[in-house]
CSV table of C-alpha atoms in Angstrom, one decimal:
chain,number,residue,atom,x,y,z
A,380,UNK,CA,-8.7,-14.1,18.2
A,381,UNK,CA,-5.2,-13.3,16.8
A,382,UNK,CA,-4.5,-17.1,16.8
A,383,UNK,CA,-7.3,-17.6,14.3
A,384,UNK,CA,-6.4,-14.5,12.3
A,385,UNK,CA,-2.8,-15.6,11.9
A,386,UNK,CA,-3.4,-19.3,11.2
A,387,UNK,CA,-6.7,-19.6,9.6
A,388,UNK,CA,-7.2,-16.4,7.5
A,389,UNK,CA,-9.9,-14.7,9.5
A,390,UNK,CA,-10.4,-11.1,8.4
A,391,UNK,CA,-12.5,-8.1,9.3
A,392,UNK,CA,-15.4,-7.8,9.4
A,393,UNK,CA,-15.6,-11.0,11.6
A,394,UNK,CA,-18.8,-13.0,11.1
A,395,UNK,CA,-20.4,-14.4,14.2
A,396,UNK,CA,-22.9,-17.1,13.6
A,397,UNK,CA,-25.5,-17.0,16.4
A,398,UNK,CA,-27.9,-19.8,17.2
A,399,UNK,CA,-31.1,-19.8,19.2
A,400,UNK,CA,-29.6,-20.9,22.5
A,401,UNK,CA,-27.1,-18.1,22.6
A,402,UNK,CA,-29.7,-15.5,21.5
A,403,UNK,CA,-32.1,-16.7,24.2
A,404,UNK,CA,-29.5,-16.4,27.0
A,405,UNK,CA,-28.6,-12.9,25.8
A,406,UNK,CA,-32.3,-12.0,25.6
A,407,UNK,CA,-32.9,-13.0,29.2
A,408,UNK,CA,-30.1,-10.8,30.6
A,409,UNK,CA,-30.9,-7.9,28.1
A,410,UNK,CA,-27.5,-8.2,26.5
A,411,UNK,CA,-26.9,-6.1,23.5
A,412,UNK,CA,-25.3,-8.7,21.2
A,413,UNK,CA,-23.9,-6.6,18.4
A,414,UNK,CA,-22.5,-4.0,20.8
A,415,UNK,CA,-20.9,-6.5,23.1
A,416,UNK,CA,-19.3,-8.4,20.2
A,417,UNK,CA,-17.6,-5.2,18.9
A,418,UNK,CA,-16.5,-4.4,22.4
A,419,UNK,CA,-15.1,-7.8,23.1
A,420,UNK,CA,-13.2,-8.3,19.8
A,421,UNK,CA,-12.2,-4.7,19.4
A,422,UNK,CA,-13.0,-4.7,15.7
A,423,UNK,CA,-16.0,-4.8,13.4
A,424,UNK,CA,-18.1,-7.9,14.0
A,425,UNK,CA,-21.3,-8.8,12.1
A,426,UNK,CA,-23.8,-11.1,13.9
A,427,UNK,CA,-25.5,-13.4,11.4
A,428,UNK,CA,-28.2,-16.1,11.5
A,429,UNK,CA,-29.7,-18.5,9.0
A,430,UNK,CA,-33.3,-19.3,8.1
A,431,UNK,CA,-33.0,-22.7,9.8
A,432,UNK,CA,-32.1,-21.1,13.1
A,433,UNK,CA,-35.0,-18.7,12.9
A,434,UNK,CA,-37.4,-21.5,12.0
A,435,UNK,CA,-36.2,-23.7,14.8
A,436,UNK,CA,-36.7,-20.9,17.3
A,437,UNK,CA,-40.1,-20.1,16.0
A,438,UNK,CA,-41.2,-23.7,16.6
A,439,UNK,CA,-40.1,-23.6,20.3
A,440,UNK,CA,-43.3,-21.9,21.4
A,441,UNK,CA,-44.5,-18.7,23.1
A,442,UNK,CA,-41.6,-18.6,25.5
A,443,UNK,CA,-39.2,-17.9,22.7
A,444,UNK,CA,-41.1,-15.2,20.9
A,445,UNK,CA,-38.8,-12.4,22.1
A,446,UNK,CA,-35.8,-14.5,21.2
A,447,UNK,CA,-37.2,-15.1,17.7
A,448,UNK,CA,-37.8,-11.4,17.2
A,449,UNK,CA,-34.2,-10.6,18.3
A,450,UNK,CA,-32.8,-13.2,15.8
A,451,UNK,CA,-34.7,-11.6,12.9
A,452,UNK,CA,-32.9,-8.3,13.5
A,453,UNK,CA,-29.6,-9.8,12.4
A,454,UNK,CA,-28.3,-10.4,8.9
A,455,UNK,CA,-29.8,-13.7,7.5
A,456,UNK,CA,-27.1,-15.7,5.8
A,457,UNK,CA,-28.1,-18.0,2.9
A,458,UNK,CA,-27.5,-21.6,4.0
A,459,UNK,CA,-29.1,-23.5,1.1
A,460,UNK,CA,-31.7,-25.1,3.3
A,461,UNK,CA,-34.4,-22.4,2.8
A,462,UNK,CA,-36.9,-24.7,1.0
A,463,UNK,CA,-36.3,-27.6,3.4
A,464,UNK,CA,-35.1,-26.2,6.8
A,465,UNK,CA,-33.1,-28.4,9.1
A,466,UNK,CA,-32.3,-28.0,12.8
A,467,UNK,CA,-30.0,-25.1,13.8
A,468,UNK,CA,-27.1,-27.3,14.9
A,469,UNK,CA,-27.0,-29.3,11.7
A,470,UNK,CA,-27.2,-26.1,9.6
A,471,UNK,CA,-24.3,-24.6,11.5
A,472,UNK,CA,-22.2,-27.8,11.0
A,473,UNK,CA,-22.9,-27.7,7.3
A,474,UNK,CA,-22.0,-24.0,6.5
A,475,UNK,CA,-18.9,-23.8,8.8
A,476,UNK,CA,-17.2,-26.4,6.6
A,477,UNK,CA,-16.6,-23.9,3.8
A,478,UNK,CA,-16.6,-20.4,5.4
A,479,UNK,CA,-14.9,-18.8,8.4
A,480,UNK,CA,-17.4,-18.1,11.2
A,481,UNK,CA,-17.3,-17.6,14.9
A,482,UNK,CA,-19.9,-19.8,16.4
A,483,UNK,CA,-21.9,-18.4,19.3
A,484,UNK,CA,-23.9,-21.0,21.1
A,485,UNK,CA,-24.9,-22.3,24.6
A,486,UNK,CA,-25.7,-25.8,23.3
A,487,UNK,CA,-23.2,-28.1,25.0
A,488,UNK,CA,-23.3,-30.8,22.3
A,489,UNK,CA,-22.7,-28.2,19.6
A,490,UNK,CA,-19.9,-26.7,21.7
A,491,UNK,CA,-18.1,-30.1,21.8
A,492,UNK,CA,-18.4,-30.5,18.1
A,493,UNK,CA,-17.0,-27.1,17.5
A,494,UNK,CA,-14.0,-27.7,19.7
A,495,UNK,CA,-13.3,-30.9,17.9
A,496,UNK,CA,-13.0,-29.1,14.5
A,497,UNK,CA,-10.1,-26.8,13.5
A,498,UNK,CA,-10.6,-23.2,12.4
A,499,UNK,CA,-13.9,-22.6,14.2
A,500,UNK,CA,-13.7,-20.2,17.2
A,501,UNK,CA,-16.3,-20.9,19.9
A,502,UNK,CA,-18.0,-18.0,21.7
A,503,UNK,CA,-20.5,-18.4,24.5
A,504,UNK,CA,-21.8,-16.7,27.7
A,505,UNK,CA,-20.0,-18.0,30.7
A,506,UNK,CA,-22.5,-18.7,33.5
A,507,UNK,CA,-25.1,-17.4,31.0
A,508,UNK,CA,-23.8,-13.8,31.5
A,509,UNK,CA,-20.1,-13.3,30.7
A,510,UNK,CA,-19.1,-13.2,27.0
A,511,UNK,CA,-16.2,-15.6,26.5
A,512,UNK,CA,-14.1,-16.8,23.6
A,513,UNK,CA,-12.9,-20.3,24.3
A,514,UNK,CA,-9.2,-20.9,24.0
A,515,UNK,CA,-8.0,-22.8,20.9
A,516,UNK,CA,-8.5,-26.5,21.3
A,517,UNK,CA,-5.9,-29.2,20.6
A,518,UNK,CA,-7.5,-29.8,17.1
A,519,UNK,CA,-6.9,-26.1,16.3
A,520,UNK,CA,-3.3,-26.1,17.5
A,521,UNK,CA,-2.5,-29.2,15.5
A,522,UNK,CA,-4.1,-27.7,12.4
A,523,UNK,CA,-2.2,-24.5,12.9
A,524,UNK,CA,1.2,-26.5,13.2
A,525,UNK,CA,0.4,-28.5,10.0
A,526,UNK,CA,-0.4,-25.2,8.2
A,527,UNK,CA,2.9,-23.7,9.2
A,528,UNK,CA,4.8,-26.7,8.0
A,529,UNK,CA,3.0,-26.7,4.6
A,530,UNK,CA,3.7,-23.0,4.1
A,531,UNK,CA,7.4,-23.6,4.8
A,532,UNK,CA,7.5,-26.5,2.3
A,533,UNK,CA,5.9,-24.4,-0.3
A,534,UNK,CA,8.4,-21.6,0.2
A,535,UNK,CA,11.3,-24.0,-0.2
A,536,UNK,CA,9.8,-25.4,-3.3
A,537,UNK,CA,9.3,-21.9,-4.7
A,538,UNK,CA,12.9,-21.1,-4.0
A,539,UNK,CA,14.1,-24.2,-5.8
A,540,UNK,CA,12.0,-23.4,-8.8
A,541,UNK,CA,13.3,-19.8,-8.9
A,542,UNK,CA,16.9,-21.1,-8.7
A,543,UNK,CA,16.4,-23.5,-11.5
A,544,UNK,CA,14.9,-20.8,-13.7
A,545,UNK,CA,17.8,-18.4,-13.0
A,546,UNK,CA,20.2,-21.2,-14.0
A,547,UNK,CA,18.4,-21.8,-17.2
A,548,UNK,CA,18.4,-18.0,-18.1
A,549,UNK,CA,22.0,-17.6,-17.0
A,550,UNK,CA,21.1,-15.2,-14.3
A,551,UNK,CA,22.5,-17.3,-11.4
A,552,UNK,CA,25.6,-15.9,-9.9
A,553,UNK,CA,28.1,-18.6,-9.0
A,554,UNK,CA,29.0,-18.7,-5.4
A,555,UNK,CA,32.5,-17.5,-4.6
A,556,UNK,CA,34.7,-20.2,-3.0
A,557,UNK,CA,36.2,-19.2,0.2
A,558,UNK,CA,39.9,-19.9,0.3
A,559,UNK,CA,41.1,-20.7,3.8
A,560,UNK,CA,44.7,-20.4,4.7
A,561,UNK,CA,46.3,-23.4,6.2
A,562,UNK,CA,47.6,-22.9,9.7
A,563,UNK,CA,51.2,-23.6,10.4
A,564,UNK,CA,52.1,-25.8,13.3
A,565,UNK,CA,53.0,-23.8,16.3
A,566,UNK,CA,56.1,-24.3,18.4
A,567,UNK,CA,55.5,-25.9,21.8
A,568,UNK,CA,55.1,-23.6,24.7
A,569,UNK,CA,58.4,-23.8,26.6
A,570,UNK,CA,56.6,-23.4,29.9
A,571,UNK,CA,54.5,-26.4,29.3
A,572,UNK,CA,57.4,-28.7,28.5
A,573,UNK,CA,58.6,-30.9,31.2
A,574,UNK,CA,62.3,-30.9,32.0
A,575,UNK,CA,64.1,-34.3,31.8
A,576,UNK,CA,64.8,-35.8,35.2
A,577,UNK,CA,68.5,-36.5,35.9
A,578,UNK,CA,69.4,-40.0,36.7
A,579,UNK,CA,71.3,-40.7,39.9
A,580,UNK,CA,74.8,-41.9,39.1
A,581,UNK,CA,75.6,-44.9,41.3
A,582,UNK,CA,78.3,-46.5,39.2
A,583,UNK,CA,81.8,-45.1,38.7
A,584,UNK,CA,81.5,-42.7,41.7
A,585,UNK,CA,83.8,-44.8,43.9
A,586,UNK,CA,81.3,-44.8,46.7
A,587,UNK,CA,80.3,-48.3,47.6
A,588,UNK,CA,76.6,-48.9,47.6
A,589,UNK,CA,75.0,-51.0,50.2
A,590,UNK,CA,73.7,-54.3,48.9
A,591,UNK,CA,70.0,-54.7,48.8
A,592,UNK,CA,68.1,-57.9,49.1
A,593,UNK,CA,64.7,-58.7,47.7
A,594,UNK,CA,62.0,-56.2,48.8
A,595,UNK,CA,64.5,-53.3,48.9
A,596,UNK,CA,65.9,-54.1,52.5
A,597,UNK,CA,69.5,-53.3,53.0
A,598,UNK,CA,71.6,-56.3,54.2
A,599,UNK,CA,74.2,-55.8,57.0
A,600,UNK,CA,77.7,-57.0,56.3
A,601,UNK,CA,78.9,-60.0,58.4
A,602,UNK,CA,82.5,-60.9,59.2
A,603,UNK,CA,83.6,-64.3,58.1
A,604,UNK,CA,85.2,-66.3,61.0
A,605,UNK,CA,88.2,-68.5,60.3
A,606,UNK,CA,88.1,-71.8,62.1
A,607,UNK,CA,91.7,-72.8,63.4
A,608,UNK,CA,92.8,-76.3,63.8
A,609,UNK,CA,92.8,-77.8,67.3
A,610,UNK,CA,96.6,-78.2,67.7
A,611,UNK,CA,97.1,-74.7,66.5
A,612,UNK,CA,94.8,-73.4,69.2
A,613,UNK,CA,96.7,-75.4,71.9
A,614,UNK,CA,100.0,-74.1,70.7
A,615,UNK,CA,98.8,-70.6,70.9
A,616,UNK,CA,97.5,-71.1,74.4
A,617,UNK,CA,100.8,-72.6,75.5
A,618,UNK,CA,102.7,-69.7,74.0
A,619,UNK,CA,100.5,-67.2,75.8
A,620,UNK,CA,101.0,-69.1,79.1
A,621,UNK,CA,104.8,-69.2,78.8
A,622,UNK,CA,104.9,-65.5,78.1
A,623,UNK,CA,103.2,-64.8,81.4
C-alpha cells in the first residue's frame, strides 16, 4: 500500500469501497471484514458502501439476505444516485474517478477495469478465502512515473522563479569565479627517454669492407689471370728445358 500512499496521496483512514460480490464471499466464510482490513493494512481502514450497491444486493433475492444485512452495517457513502440507483459496478466506476478508494470486489469484469485505471488499489479474496491486495498494474506504474516527472519539473520552475525574484530584489549573491592555476610543462622523465643508437663507423677505419652484391650476399674476390702470348710461352718452356 505504500506505493499508493507515496505516489497517489492516499492517507489514513483508508477508505475501502466494498461491493456485493466481495461482501457475499466474506459472508459465506464468516470473515470479519472490518477487522481483517485493519489487520491486513496495519492502519485504520473504514469499509464503506453506496446506496446503489445495497439496492443491487437486495434485488438478488433470498440467497443474499445475509449479505445485504452485512452491507448495511457499513458506512453508506453518498454517490449521487440515491434517487435513481444504478448497478453497483457503474456506481463504483463513477465515484472512483474523483476520490481515493480501495476497491474490494470479486467481480472479474470490475477487477479488470480497476487494473486498467491508475490510482485505484484492488483488493479481493484469493480463492474466495485469503485477503489479497493486487500488485500495482502497469497503468499505475506509468502514472506514478509521470507524476514524479511533473513534480520535478514544478520544482525546477519554482527554483527559476525564486532566482529571478532574488535578482530583482538584489538578494542574489554572485557566484565566485574559481581561478585555476595553469600547470607548467614538466621535464621529461630521464628513465623514459631512449638513448640514441651509435652508428657503426665503416668509413675511415682503414679496414676494408667486403663488397656486397644485391640481396646482401658477400661476393668472393677472384684473381684476374693474365693471358701470355704464344711465342712467350714457348720461350719460357725452352728456357726451363735448357736449365734442366
